[in-house]
Every structure is written in structure tokens, then in C-alpha cells.
């Protein structure tokens, strides 16, 4: 039995991970963490019987403790609680399905405790990849990608030699606004941005897909996961989300991984790696496809992608600024405090104003995050 901890069990990736556990006869859940959705957590506790659960929000954690009839589940809260779930001694693998760079500390602690990581929380690698990947190597643990593009690349690299990679070609759906002009984007609403054409995901990543910041984050994530140079990573738009990404090798051969847009496949691959298990769901049917489109991203309109390349080339604390500014801007957009295109203005302003720290420590990264938040507060709170 593989014992699984999930940080973010009530979200899109978390609930799909539980669907996989539900269908499998060799996995069990031992620990779960959420932010505040205790009503769904209660159902998960009664179905999966974890030994420990963390609720970030302290009042909600207290409420849960009162509501649970028995003491068989340990309820913890705050960052200490997340770390307790991430390091729970009976867990073999930790699924990091939390949103945002709040995932850094639990991920680092899980690695220090010798846990393998099924990594969905890309913000952690974007900001702290230079610390996390060497630490994982030192501790002998695997960081297995859950993000569909990275899972695709990981699958293409099986049996291959990393030094023979020419470039990684990350595919993007282009999001709901792919064909829109800059002028049209001035008037798009939150509701429009939340209508992703292919994937059903959490709100933050859905907005990031609309700005192409998600693709930017994935470019930086790929750099750390696969140890390639920034100039070896390209992005191409594949609007149907059928080609999940590709790898070109030194001899010009290109391998691609294809499938229907369903996150259960990459989640399951990470959990069962190196085995493949049967999975329910729709299969790709080539006879129903009229073609597979590929096109260049519109970088002039969707500035989120080039900001990521800029941040990656500068390195140090700049990817943290890119990510933290985006997290803050997306929250403001979701609260209807800024318009869609202003997300780019916020990221741009923060990157312009930042004094880069080279080779930042974990403390530097968290301080940089705070600097970004106070800078945005000063500059954009009208
Ligand atoms: P969701 O918003 O759907 O879910 C987020 C989860 O994290 C929820 O369970 C939420 O709990 C929990 N959470 C948020 N903040 C905290 C906190 N402070 N402490 C504890 N738990 C917390 O997000 P997604 O599942 O869409 O995304 C998760 C991560 O996976 C992101 O980094 C995303 O970029 C990445 N990813 C997602 C994909 C997808 O298809 N959804 C695809 C590829 C990557 P609560 O419900 O209580 O708020
Ligand atoms: Mg992805």
C-alpha cells in the first residue's frame, strides 16, 4: 500500500487525486490539508480515514475538532499544521496540490523528511527551484511532475539521456482569449477569464492560463525539473490540448506525449511511476480529429510569457517577484479591483522596481514576497 499525503485535498488537483485513490487497490490516504473548506474535508475524512488533517484557518480547525465525534483523527492548523501533514511519518509520497508560494515550506520540509513529491504546486519550483532540486537530490527523493506539460516531458524522457536534449517544447492551449486583440482584452471580465476552453481547474490557474502567465510559470518550472538552460525551452500554442508537450533531441527527433485533456492521467502517472495503470475516462480518437493545430503564441498581447523569460534570464529573486506579483494581481483581479490587462502592469512594475538578490535563500524568497506585496499595496491601492 502506497501511503499518500495531500496538501490541498479539496481543490481541483486534490479531489482528482482522491478519485484516483478511490479507484486504486494499492493506495491509501494518511494525511490531508486544506485552507478552510471543512465541510468537504469532513466527507473526505469519513471516506478515506486519514490519521492527521490540517486546516490552515485556526477557527475552522477548532470547529472541525468540535464536530468530529472521535479522536482517531489528529487536527492541526496554520503553517505548523501544513508541515505536520507534509512530514507525516507514515506517508510515502506528498501531493502538493496547494495554490501559491505558500507551498514552499511544506514542500521543503517534506523533502527534508525524505518524502517523494508529486508536484502540482508549480509556484514553489518557480520561486525556489534552485534550492528544492538540489535538496531533493541530496535527500534521494523524487520530484515527480503532476503538471500535464511536465508529465508529458517526463514521459518523453523515459529511457533517454538528459544531456541529449536539444530543447523542450511546452504546449499551451492559448486560454479563452487566444484570438482576442489587445483592444478587446481591455473589456474582458472575470467571468470571461474563468471560461477555459479545455481544462476545468482552480480559479487562480484558470486566470493564469488566460494571461499566459501559467505558461511562463511552466517554462521556469521546466527549467528546474529537467535541468535545462533557459534558451532550451520553447512554447507553442496547441489549442486543442491534445499534444501535452514535446522534447526535441540532438539528432532532430521529436517525441510528444498525447492524450485527452484529463489531469487524472498525469496525477496517476506521478503516483504510480514507473508503472502505468489502467484509467477510466475518454480516450483520444484520431478518427474524430480534423487536425491538430499548432501556432505561435501572441507575445505582444499576452505579455505574461515574456516577463517569465525575462525573470528566468535574470534569475536570483526575479522569478519570485514575477510569481508573487502575479499572485497578488490575480487576487486583485478576482476581487474586481483591477482589470485584466492591469495584471501585466502590476508584474511589470514590480520587476522594474526590484533589486535582484542572487542565489536567494528561503528567507530571502519569503522576504522578497513580502516586498512585492508592500510595493503593490503602495503603488496600486488607489
Ligand atoms: P484549487 O484552487 O482548486 O485548490 C487549492 C487547494 O489548496 C484547496 O484544497 C485549498 O483548500 C488548498 N489551500 C489553499 N490555500 C491553502 C492554505 N493556506 N493551507 C492549506 N491549504 C490551502 O487549485 P488547483 O487544484 O487548481 O491548483 C493547485 C496547484 O496545482 C496550483 O499550484 C496549480 O498551479 C497547480 N496545477 C493545477 C492544475 C489543475 O488542473 N487544476 C494543473 C496543473 C497544475 P480550500 O478548499 O479549503 O480553500
Ligand atoms: Mg500545465
Short mmCIF file of C-alpha atoms in Angstrom, two decimals, residues 177 182 185 207-213 298-307 322 325-326 329 338-351 380:
data_model
loop_
_atom_site.label_atom_id
_atom_site.label_comp_id
_atom_site.label_asym_id
_atom_site.label_seq_id
_atom_site.Cartn_x
_atom_site.Cartn_y
_atom_site.Cartn_z
CA UNK A 177 -8.73 34.78 -25.10
CA UNK A 182 -5.26 43.94 -27.14
CA UNK A 185 -8.90 42.39 -23.85
CA UNK A 207 -6.79 33.18 -14.77
CA UNK A 208 -3.08 32.40 -15.23
CA UNK A 209 -3.98 30.40 -18.34
CA UNK A 210 -5.87 33.37 -19.74
CA UNK A 211 -2.88 35.73 -19.25
CA UNK A 212 -0.31 33.07 -20.36
CA UNK A 213 1.40 33.64 -17.01
CA UNK A 298 0.91 36.14 -29.40
CA UNK A 299 3.63 37.50 -27.11
CA UNK A 300 2.86 41.16 -27.80
CA UNK A 301 -0.66 40.87 -26.44
CA UNK A 302 -0.04 38.17 -23.82
CA UNK A 303 2.93 39.81 -22.12
CA UNK A 304 2.90 37.31 -19.24
CA UNK A 305 5.06 34.88 -21.20
CA UNK A 306 7.94 37.23 -21.99
CA UNK A 307 8.02 38.52 -18.41
CA UNK A 322 7.25 37.57 -11.20
CA UNK A 325 3.34 39.98 -8.25
CA UNK A 326 1.14 37.71 -10.33
CA UNK A 329 -2.51 40.84 -9.15
CA UNK A 338 -8.09 45.79 -11.27
CA UNK A 339 -8.85 45.00 -14.91
CA UNK A 340 -7.48 42.00 -16.78
CA UNK A 341 -4.66 43.81 -18.60
CA UNK A 342 -3.55 45.50 -15.39
CA UNK A 343 -2.28 42.11 -14.20
CA UNK A 344 0.60 42.68 -16.63
CA UNK A 345 1.13 46.24 -15.38
CA UNK A 346 1.46 45.02 -11.80
CA UNK A 347 4.01 42.33 -12.72
CA UNK A 348 5.95 44.75 -14.93
CA UNK A 349 6.10 47.46 -12.26
CA UNK A 350 7.34 45.05 -9.58
CA UNK A 351 10.00 43.53 -11.85
CA UNK A 380 -1.73 50.19 -6.78
#
